[in-house]
PDB file of C-alpha atoms and ligand atoms in Angstrom:
ATOM      1  CA  MET A   1      39.729  -9.804  92.939  1.00 57.00           C
ATOM      2  CA  SER A   2      43.292  -9.616  93.989  1.00 68.00           C
ATOM      3  CA  ILE A   3      44.938  -6.502  95.360  1.00 70.00           C
ATOM      4  CA  GLN A   4      47.346  -6.529  92.451  1.00 74.00           C
ATOM      5  CA  LEU A   5      44.511  -6.337  89.942  1.00 69.00           C
ATOM      6  CA  VAL A   6      42.897  -3.424  91.794  1.00 70.00           C
ATOM      7  CA  ARG A   7      46.221  -1.584  91.833  1.00 73.00           C
ATOM      8  CA  ASN A   8      46.616  -2.152  88.119  1.00 73.00           C
ATOM      9  CA  ILE A   9      43.176  -0.752  87.398  1.00 71.00           C
ATOM     10  CA  PHE A  10      43.868   2.375  89.505  1.00 68.00           C
ATOM     11  CA  ARG A  11      47.266   2.770  87.854  1.00 70.00           C
ATOM     12  CA  GLN A  12      45.706   2.544  84.413  1.00 71.00           C
ATOM     13  CA  GLY A  13      43.149   5.136  85.386  1.00 71.00           C
ATOM     14  CA  TYR A  14      45.937   7.395  86.621  1.00 68.00           C
ATOM     15  CA  ILE A  15      47.915   6.864  83.435  1.00 70.00           C
ATOM     16  CA  GLN A  16      44.801   7.628  81.366  1.00 71.00           C
ATOM     17  CA  ARG A  17      44.266  10.889  83.264  1.00 70.00           C
ATOM     18  CA  VAL A  18      47.877  11.929  82.791  1.00 67.00           C
ATOM     19  CA  LEU A  19      47.622  11.141  79.101  1.00 69.00           C
ATOM     20  CA  ASN A  20      44.420  13.218  78.845  1.00 71.00           C
ATOM     21  CA  THR A  21      46.090  16.224  80.472  1.00 68.00           C
ATOM     22  CA  THR A  22      49.149  16.042  78.279  1.00 66.00           C
ATOM     23  CA  ASN A  23      46.896  15.775  75.238  1.00 69.00           C
ATOM     24  CA  SER A  24      44.879  18.811  76.259  1.00 66.00           C
ATOM     25  CA  ILE A  25      48.077  20.758  77.026  1.00 68.00           C
ATOM     26  CA  ALA A  26      49.346  19.930  73.564  1.00 67.00           C
ATOM     27  CA  LYS A  27      45.965  20.899  72.110  1.00 69.00           C
ATOM     28  CA  TYR A  28      45.661  24.299  73.801  1.00 65.00           C
ATOM     29  CA  SER A  29      49.324  25.267  74.087  1.00 61.00           C
ATOM     30  CA  SER A  30      49.112  27.114  70.784  1.00 63.00           C
ATOM     31  CA  GLN A  31      46.508  29.438  72.305  1.00 62.00           C
ATOM     32  CA  LEU A  32      48.545  30.154  75.409  1.00 58.00           C
ATOM     33  CA  PRO A  33      50.947  33.097  75.369  1.00 57.00           C
ATOM     34  CA  SER A  34      54.434  32.125  74.305  1.00 59.00           C
ATOM     35  CA  GLY A  35      57.212  31.939  76.859  1.00 59.00           C
ATOM     36  CA  ASP A  36      58.616  35.327  75.822  1.00 61.00           C
ATOM     37  CA  GLU A  37      55.576  37.227  77.086  1.00 63.00           C
ATOM     38  CA  VAL A  38      55.689  37.229  80.823  1.00 61.00           C
ATOM     39  CA  ILE A  39      52.400  38.215  82.411  1.00 64.00           C
ATOM     40  CA  ASP A  40      53.116  39.937  85.671  1.00 66.00           C
ATOM     41  CA  ASP A  41      50.134  39.926  87.990  1.00 75.00           C
ATOM     42  CA  ALA A  42      51.516  42.795  90.027  1.00 79.00           C
ATOM     43  CA  GLU A  43      51.539  45.176  87.083  1.00 80.00           C
ATOM     44  CA  PRO A  44      48.335  47.200  86.570  1.00 80.00           C
ATOM     45  CA  ILE A  45      46.480  46.457  83.365  1.00 82.00           C
ATOM     46  CA  ASN A  46      45.360  49.397  81.268  1.00 87.00           C
ATOM     47  CA  ILE A  47      41.593  49.237  80.953  1.00 88.00           C
ATOM     48  CA  LYS A  48      38.878  51.865  80.555  1.00 88.00           C
ATOM     49  CA  ASN A  49      37.636  53.411  83.751  1.00 87.00           C
ATOM     50  CA  PRO A  50      34.384  51.555  84.420  1.00 87.00           C
ATOM     51  CA  TYR A  51      33.197  54.247  86.854  1.00 91.00           C
ATOM     52  CA  LYS A  52      33.602  57.141  84.459  1.00 90.00           C
ATOM     53  CA  ARG A  53      30.367  59.033  83.921  1.00 89.00           C
ATOM     54  CA  GLU A  54      29.134  59.312  80.397  1.00 86.00           C
ATOM     55  CA  ASN A  55      29.500  62.708  78.835  1.00 86.00           C
ATOM     56  CA  ARG A  56      26.095  64.320  79.204  1.00 86.00           C
ATOM     57  CA  GLN A  57      25.110  66.590  76.375  1.00 90.00           C
ATOM     58  CA  CYS A  58      22.076  68.744  75.902  1.00 90.00           C
ATOM     59  CA  LEU A  59      19.699  68.262  73.008  1.00 90.00           C
ATOM     60  CA  LEU A  60      21.128  70.937  70.731  1.00 93.00           C
ATOM     61  CA  CYS A  61      24.737  69.986  71.453  1.00 93.00           C
ATOM     62  CA  LYS A  62      23.945  66.364  70.648  1.00 92.00           C
ATOM     63  CA  LEU A  63      22.439  67.330  67.287  1.00 92.00           C
ATOM     64  CA  ASN A  64      25.113  70.010  66.756  1.00 93.00           C
ATOM     65  CA  LEU A  65      22.458  72.680  66.129  1.00 91.00           C
ATOM     66  CA  THR A  66      22.997  76.381  66.470  1.00 94.00           C
ATOM     67  CA  PRO A  67      19.721  78.247  67.019  1.00 94.00           C
ATOM     68  CA  ASP A  68      19.059  80.792  64.350  1.00 95.00           C
ATOM     69  CA  TYR A  69      16.516  83.614  64.419  1.00 95.00           C
ATOM     70  CA  LYS A  70      15.155  82.513  61.011  1.00 95.00           C
ATOM     71  CA  ASN A  71      14.431  78.975  62.237  1.00 94.00           C
ATOM     72  CA  VAL A  72      11.092  79.887  63.794  1.00 94.00           C
ATOM     73  CA  ARG A  73       9.856  76.320  63.964  1.00 93.00           C
ATOM     74  CA  LEU A  74      12.722  75.233  66.197  1.00 93.00           C
ATOM     75  CA  LEU A  75      12.623  78.382  68.322  1.00 94.00           C
ATOM     76  CA  SER A  76       8.895  78.115  68.944  1.00 93.00           C
ATOM     77  CA  GLN A  77       9.570  74.772  70.655  1.00 92.00           C
ATOM     78  CA  PHE A  78      11.140  76.757  73.468  1.00 94.00           C
ATOM     79  CA  GLN A  79       8.169  79.101  73.853  1.00 92.00           C
ATOM     80  CA  SER A  80       4.951  78.517  75.748  1.00 90.00           C
ATOM     81  CA  MET A  81       1.968  78.068  73.466  1.00 87.00           C
ATOM     82  CA  TYR A  82      -0.284  79.962  75.914  1.00 89.00           C
ATOM     83  CA  THR A  83       1.746  82.928  77.077  1.00 90.00           C
ATOM     84  CA  GLY A  84       4.713  83.073  74.731  1.00 87.00           C
ATOM     85  CA  ARG A  85       7.052  82.734  77.680  1.00 91.00           C
ATOM     86  CA  ILE A  86      10.548  81.488  76.894  1.00 93.00           C
ATOM     87  CA  TYR A  87      11.066  78.361  78.946  1.00 93.00           C
ATOM     88  CA  GLY A  88      13.987  78.319  81.345  1.00 92.00           C
ATOM     89  CA  ARG A  89      16.873  75.949  81.497  1.00 92.00           C
ATOM     90  CA  HIS A  90      15.247  73.914  84.258  1.00 91.00           C
ATOM     91  CA  ILE A  91      12.522  72.977  81.784  1.00 91.00           C
ATOM     92  CA  THR A  92      14.343  72.770  78.478  1.00 91.00           C
ATOM     93  CA  GLY A  93      17.404  70.979  79.862  1.00 90.00           C
ATOM     94  CA  LEU A  94      19.737  72.901  77.573  1.00 93.00           C
ATOM     95  CA  CYS A  95      23.257  73.827  78.565  1.00 93.00           C
ATOM     96  CA  LYS A  96      23.955  77.435  79.482  1.00 94.00           C
ATOM     97  CA  THR A  97      25.479  78.393  76.143  1.00 95.00           C
ATOM     98  CA  LYS A  98      22.688  76.927  74.029  1.00 95.00           C
ATOM     99  CA  GLN A  99      20.008  78.382  76.303  1.00 95.00           C
ATOM    100  CA  GLN A 100      21.526  81.849  75.908  1.00 96.00           C
ATOM    101  CA  GLN A 101      21.743  81.368  72.149  1.00 96.00           C
ATOM    102  CA  VAL A 102      18.106  80.242  72.015  1.00 96.00           C
ATOM    103  CA  GLU A 103      16.909  83.208  74.077  1.00 96.00           C
ATOM    104  CA  HIS A 104      18.952  85.615  71.968  1.00 96.00           C
ATOM    105  CA  ALA A 105      17.608  84.102  68.741  1.00 96.00           C
ATOM    106  CA  ILE A 106      14.014  84.230  70.012  1.00 96.00           C
ATOM    107  CA  ARG A 107      14.363  87.878  71.015  1.00 95.00           C
ATOM    108  CA  ARG A 108      15.901  88.743  67.657  1.00 96.00           C
ATOM    109  CA  SER A 109      13.140  86.829  65.871  1.00 96.00           C
ATOM    110  CA  HIS A 110      10.567  88.862  67.831  1.00 95.00           C
ATOM    111  CA  GLN A 111      12.272  92.093  66.873  1.00 96.00           C
ATOM    112  CA  VAL A 112      12.470  91.207  63.207  1.00 95.00           C
ATOM    113  CA  GLY A 113       8.839  90.082  63.222  1.00 94.00           C
ATOM    114  CA  PHE A 114       9.250  86.431  62.292  1.00 94.00           C
ATOM    115  CA  MET A 115       7.754  85.188  65.538  1.00 93.00           C
ATOM    116  CA  PRO A 116       4.826  86.404  67.638  1.00 92.00           C
ATOM    117  CA  ARG A 117       5.676  87.501  71.193  1.00 92.00           C
ATOM    118  CA  TYR A 118       2.638  86.410  73.183  1.00 92.00           C
ATOM    119  CA  HIS A 119       1.690  83.135  71.545  1.00 89.00           C
ATOM    120  CA  LYS A 120       3.058  80.402  69.387  1.00 90.00           C
ATOM    121  CA  TYR A 121       2.026  79.847  65.780  1.00 90.00           C
ATOM    122  CA  PRO A 122      -0.866  77.347  66.057  1.00 90.00           C
ATOM    123  CA  GLU A 123       0.494  75.264  63.160  1.00 93.00           C
ATOM    124  CA  TYR A 124       3.527  74.396  65.310  1.00 91.00           C
ATOM    125  CA  ASN A 125       1.429  73.239  68.273  1.00 89.00           C
ATOM    126  CA  ASN A 126       1.389  69.606  67.159  1.00 91.00           C
ATOM    127  CA  ASP A 127       5.145  69.358  66.682  1.00 90.00           C
ATOM    128  CA  PRO A 128       6.789  66.510  68.584  1.00 90.00           C
ATOM    129  CA  LYS A 129       7.718  67.659  72.058  1.00 89.00           C
ATOM    130  CA  LEU A 130      11.414  68.033  72.864  1.00 89.00           C
ATOM    131  CA  TYR A 131      10.626  68.064  76.608  1.00 88.00           C
ATOM    132  CA  ASP A 132       7.616  68.177  78.892  1.00 88.00           C
ATOM    133  CA  PRO A 133       7.001  71.672  80.327  1.00 85.00           C
ATOM    134  CA  GLU A 134       4.696  70.132  82.944  1.00 86.00           C
ATOM    135  CA  LYS A 135       7.552  68.057  84.356  1.00 86.00           C
ATOM    136  CA  PRO A 136      10.699  70.185  84.657  1.00 85.00           C
ATOM    137  CA  ILE A 137      14.031  68.416  84.729  1.00 82.00           C
ATOM    138  CA  ARG A 138      15.133  70.389  87.783  1.00 81.00           C
ATOM    139  CA  PRO A 139      12.906  72.196  90.279  1.00 81.00           C
ATOM    140  CA  HIS A 140      12.352  75.879  89.732  1.00 74.00           C
ATOM    141  CA  PRO A 141      15.313  77.926  90.951  1.00 66.00           C
ATOM    142  CA  TYR A 142      13.089  80.291  92.963  1.00 67.00           C
TER     143      TYR A 142
HETATM  144 ZN1  LIG B 201      24.691  71.880  75.203  1.00 89.05          ZN
END
């Protein structure tokens, strides 16, 4: 095999590669941004903050519920079935506003006589639990 032949083969390979690249440039140039749009790498790109915390909402805020003194079934979820105690925020996980509204509604419901003070209606005992009173979300404040 002469040196000339080897050179020719390499040259052809080089020419083939150049042709392939020009073909692929022609193929994908339509997808590239046109010459008018200049992408500046130094400019910051506007993207969402990936470190932003998600907006935490309590149960009632998420469902957009306002506790009402006539809604005994909902209110009795926030009352102990043994002692009738109104659970605190560290157990229910409600925000301050909703917790105050719930406590106010429960007290009003007691006054009006819709809800018993020292126990929960037994027919509501098997309702699905909104939270676990045995495992508070936060430790007890005192
Ligand atoms: Zn809330």
